[in-house]
Coordinates of C-alpha atoms in Angstrom, one line a residue:
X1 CA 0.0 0.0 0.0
X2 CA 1.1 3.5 -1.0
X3 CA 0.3 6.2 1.0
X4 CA 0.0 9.5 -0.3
X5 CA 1.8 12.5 1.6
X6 CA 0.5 15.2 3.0
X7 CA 1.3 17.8 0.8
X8 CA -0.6 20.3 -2.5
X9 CA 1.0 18.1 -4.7
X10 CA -0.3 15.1 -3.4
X11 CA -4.0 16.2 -3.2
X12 CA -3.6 17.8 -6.9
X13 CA -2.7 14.2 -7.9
X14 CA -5.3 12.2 -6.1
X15 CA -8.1 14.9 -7.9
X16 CA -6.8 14.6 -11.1
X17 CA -7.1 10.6 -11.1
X18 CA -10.6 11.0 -9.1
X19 CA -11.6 13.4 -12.1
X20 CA -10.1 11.1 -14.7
X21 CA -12.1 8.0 -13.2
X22 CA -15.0 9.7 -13.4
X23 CA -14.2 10.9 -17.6
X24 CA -13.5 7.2 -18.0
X25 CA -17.0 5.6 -16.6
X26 CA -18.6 8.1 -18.9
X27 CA -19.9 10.1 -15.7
X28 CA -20.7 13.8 -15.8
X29 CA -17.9 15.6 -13.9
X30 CA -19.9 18.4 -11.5
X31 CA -19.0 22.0 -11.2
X32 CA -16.8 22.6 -8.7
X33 CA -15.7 19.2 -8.5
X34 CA -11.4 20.0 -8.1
X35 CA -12.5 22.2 -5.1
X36 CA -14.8 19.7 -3.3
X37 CA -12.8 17.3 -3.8
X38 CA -9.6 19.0 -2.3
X39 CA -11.6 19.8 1.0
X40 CA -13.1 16.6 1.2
X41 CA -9.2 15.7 1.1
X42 CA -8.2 17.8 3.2
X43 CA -7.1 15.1 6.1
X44 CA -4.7 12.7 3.9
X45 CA -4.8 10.6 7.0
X46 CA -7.9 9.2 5.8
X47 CA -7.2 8.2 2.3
X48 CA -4.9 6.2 0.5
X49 CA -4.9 5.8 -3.4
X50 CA -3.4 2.2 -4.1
X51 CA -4.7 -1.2 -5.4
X52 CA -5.2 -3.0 -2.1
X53 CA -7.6 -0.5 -0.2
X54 CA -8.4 -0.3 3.0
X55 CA -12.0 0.9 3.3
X56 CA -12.1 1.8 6.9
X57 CA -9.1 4.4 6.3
X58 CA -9.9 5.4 2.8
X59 CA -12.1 8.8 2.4
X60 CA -15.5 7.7 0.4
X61 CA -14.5 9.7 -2.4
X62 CA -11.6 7.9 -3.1
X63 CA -12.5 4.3 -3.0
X64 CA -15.4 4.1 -5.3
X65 CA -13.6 5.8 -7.8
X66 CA -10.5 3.5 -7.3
X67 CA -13.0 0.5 -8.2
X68 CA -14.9 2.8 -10.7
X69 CA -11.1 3.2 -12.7
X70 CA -10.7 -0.8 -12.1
X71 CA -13.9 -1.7 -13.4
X72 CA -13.7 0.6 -16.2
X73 CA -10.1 -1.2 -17.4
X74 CA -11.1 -4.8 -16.7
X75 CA -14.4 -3.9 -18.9
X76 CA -12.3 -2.5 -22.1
X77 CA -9.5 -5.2 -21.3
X78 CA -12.4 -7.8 -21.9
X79 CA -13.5 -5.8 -24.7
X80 CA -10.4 -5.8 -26.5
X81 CA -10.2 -9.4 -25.7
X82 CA -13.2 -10.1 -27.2
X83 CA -12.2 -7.9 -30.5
X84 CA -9.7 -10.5 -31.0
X85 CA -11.9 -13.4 -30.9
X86 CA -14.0 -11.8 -33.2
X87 CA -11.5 -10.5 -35.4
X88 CA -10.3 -14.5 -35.8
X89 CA -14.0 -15.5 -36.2
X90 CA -14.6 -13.4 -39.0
X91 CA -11.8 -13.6 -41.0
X92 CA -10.6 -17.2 -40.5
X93 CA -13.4 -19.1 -39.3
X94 CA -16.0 -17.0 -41.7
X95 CA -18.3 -16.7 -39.7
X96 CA -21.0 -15.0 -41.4
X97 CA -20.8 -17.5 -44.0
X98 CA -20.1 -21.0 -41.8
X99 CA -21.7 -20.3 -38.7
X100 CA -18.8 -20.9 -37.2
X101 CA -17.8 -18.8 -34.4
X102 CA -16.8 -18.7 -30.8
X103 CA -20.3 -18.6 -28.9
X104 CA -18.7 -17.8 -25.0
X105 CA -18.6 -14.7 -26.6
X106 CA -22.5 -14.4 -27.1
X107 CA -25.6 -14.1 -25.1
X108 CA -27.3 -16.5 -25.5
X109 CA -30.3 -14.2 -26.2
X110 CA -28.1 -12.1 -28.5
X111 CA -29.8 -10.1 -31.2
X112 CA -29.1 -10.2 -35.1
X113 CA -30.3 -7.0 -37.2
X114 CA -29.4 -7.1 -40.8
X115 CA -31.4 -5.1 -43.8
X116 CA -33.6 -8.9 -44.4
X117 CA -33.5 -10.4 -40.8
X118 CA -33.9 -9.5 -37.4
X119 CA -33.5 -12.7 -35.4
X120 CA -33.4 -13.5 -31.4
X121 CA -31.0 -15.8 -30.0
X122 CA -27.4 -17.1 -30.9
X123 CA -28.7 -20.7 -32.0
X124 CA -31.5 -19.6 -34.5
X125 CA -28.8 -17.6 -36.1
X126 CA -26.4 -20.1 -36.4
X127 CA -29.0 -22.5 -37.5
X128 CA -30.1 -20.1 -40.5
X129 CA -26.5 -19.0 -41.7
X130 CA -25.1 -23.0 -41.8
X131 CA -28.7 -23.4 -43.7
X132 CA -28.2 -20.6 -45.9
X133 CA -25.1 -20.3 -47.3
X134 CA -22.7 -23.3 -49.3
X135 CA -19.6 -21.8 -47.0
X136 CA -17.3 -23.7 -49.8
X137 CA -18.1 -21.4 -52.1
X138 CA -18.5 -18.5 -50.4
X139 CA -16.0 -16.1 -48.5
X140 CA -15.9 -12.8 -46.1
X141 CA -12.5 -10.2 -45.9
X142 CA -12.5 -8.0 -43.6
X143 CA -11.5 -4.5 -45.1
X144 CA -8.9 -3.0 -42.3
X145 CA -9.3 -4.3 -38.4
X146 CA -11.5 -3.9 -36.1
X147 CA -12.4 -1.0 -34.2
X148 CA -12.6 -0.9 -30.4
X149 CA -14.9 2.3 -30.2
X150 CA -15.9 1.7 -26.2
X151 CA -15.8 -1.0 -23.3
X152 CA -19.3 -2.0 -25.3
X153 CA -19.2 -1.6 -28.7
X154 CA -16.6 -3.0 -31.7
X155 CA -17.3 -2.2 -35.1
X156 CA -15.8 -3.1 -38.5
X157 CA -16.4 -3.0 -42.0
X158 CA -15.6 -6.2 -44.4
X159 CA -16.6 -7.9 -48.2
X160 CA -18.8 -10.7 -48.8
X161 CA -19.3 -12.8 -51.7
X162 CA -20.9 -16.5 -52.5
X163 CA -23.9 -19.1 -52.9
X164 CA -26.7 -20.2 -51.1
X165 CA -28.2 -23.4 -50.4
X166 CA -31.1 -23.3 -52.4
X167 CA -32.5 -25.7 -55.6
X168 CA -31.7 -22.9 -58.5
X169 CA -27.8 -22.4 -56.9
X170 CA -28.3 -18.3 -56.3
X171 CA -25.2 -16.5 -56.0
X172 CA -24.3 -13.6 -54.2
X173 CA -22.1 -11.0 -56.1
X174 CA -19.8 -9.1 -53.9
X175 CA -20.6 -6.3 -51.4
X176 CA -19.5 -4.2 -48.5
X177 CA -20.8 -4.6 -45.0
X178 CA -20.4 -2.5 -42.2
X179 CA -21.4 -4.7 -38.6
X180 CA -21.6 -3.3 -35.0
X181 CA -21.5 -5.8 -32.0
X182 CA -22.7 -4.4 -28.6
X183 CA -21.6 -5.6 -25.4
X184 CA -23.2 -5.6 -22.4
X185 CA -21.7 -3.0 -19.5
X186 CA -20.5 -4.4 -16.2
X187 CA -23.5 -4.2 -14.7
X188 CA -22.8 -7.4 -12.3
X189 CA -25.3 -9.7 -14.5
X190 CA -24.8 -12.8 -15.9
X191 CA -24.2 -11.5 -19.3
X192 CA -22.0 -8.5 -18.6
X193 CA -19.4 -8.6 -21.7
X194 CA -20.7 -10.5 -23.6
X195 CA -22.2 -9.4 -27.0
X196 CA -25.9 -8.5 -26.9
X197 CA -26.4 -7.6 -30.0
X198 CA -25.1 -7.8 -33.6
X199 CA -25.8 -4.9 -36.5
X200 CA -24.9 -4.9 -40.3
X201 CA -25.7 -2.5 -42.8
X202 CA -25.1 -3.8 -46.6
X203 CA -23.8 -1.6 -49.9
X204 CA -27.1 -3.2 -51.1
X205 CA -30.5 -2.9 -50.2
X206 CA -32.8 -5.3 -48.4
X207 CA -34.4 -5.6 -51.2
X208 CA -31.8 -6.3 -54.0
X209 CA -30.2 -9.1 -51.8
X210 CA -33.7 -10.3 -51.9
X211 CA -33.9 -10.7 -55.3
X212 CA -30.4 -12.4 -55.8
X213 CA -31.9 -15.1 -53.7
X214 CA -34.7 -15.6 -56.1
X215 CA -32.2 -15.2 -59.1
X216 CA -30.6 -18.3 -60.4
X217 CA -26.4 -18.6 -60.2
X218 CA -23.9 -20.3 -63.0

């Protein structure tokens, strides 16, 4: 444990990572908050700013925003964790085209919006995309990486090409996609991280990759 001193300096510090906690959760910092804080300070005896805190020294200020900052870096840590996975789904595993993917990632009631579907629930998704698409012929490139945007959402952009599964062998020309995944916040429920929902948006409308379906491939 760490101790701050009892000097201007050491204050100044503690409010700058109490003001930078609260930035970080996303939290509205208040008017007046540096001064408030500094007299709420003023007894160093009765805070300490370190990992291991002891709550019966600590001033209240201090230790909620100590586990504010940690929760906020373990949520983006699994975040960017969870970019990776995806970021190997989708461009190895092909996952919009196999149905292949690594589900501990997913709710189990995880959403999928796209401009034709709208589906509830990670297994009647998989089910339609291993029913819908002939994943030997068909492929998905990501165009540049993945984007962590917050602790809760990852976004990217890729290309998409193939064939479906049906009689008259359809094909699907190529197009752009851009896909958002959501993750739940650390709100202490069973499915905190994990991706709640899935969004794409398509170069092509609803309605032409509709009728590509109903078009017959070579």
């Amino acid at each position: 444990v760490s101790r701050a001193m009892a000097s201007r300096a050491s204050v100044d510090r503690v409010v700058a990572r109490a003001r930078l906690a609260l930035e970080r959760c996303e939290l509205a910092v208040p008017i007046h908050f540096d001064a408030c804080a500094r007299a709420a300070l003023a007894d160093p005896s009765r805070w300490v700013v370190a990992d291991d805190v002891d709550a019966s020294r600590a001033h209240p200020l201090v230790v909620p925003l100590a586990r504010a900052a940690t929760t906020t870096d373990d949520a983006r840590r699994r975040a960017e964790e969870t970019m990776a996975t995806l970021r190997e789904d989708v461009a190895t595993r092909q996952y919009f085209v196999t149905g292949e993917l690594t589900e501990a990632i997913f709710a189990r009631d995880c959403r999928f919006v796209d401009p034709t579907t709208d589906v509830r629930g990670l297994e009647r998704y998989l089910r339609a995309v291993r029913a819908l698409f002939d994943e030997r012929r068909s492929s998905v490139r990501l165009i540049g990486d993945l984007r962590l945007v917050d602790a809760t959402t990852i976004e990217g952009d890729y290309r998409a090409e193939g064939y479906l599964k049906l009689p008259w062998n359809p094909r699907v020309p190529p197009y752009e996609g851009h896909i958002t995944w959501k993750l739940r916040p650390n709100d202490g429920s069973a499915d905190a991280g994990l991706i709640v929902e899935q969004r794409q948006t398509w170069s092509i409308s609803g309605g032409e990759a509709l009728r590509e379906t109903f078009t017959p491939g070579r």
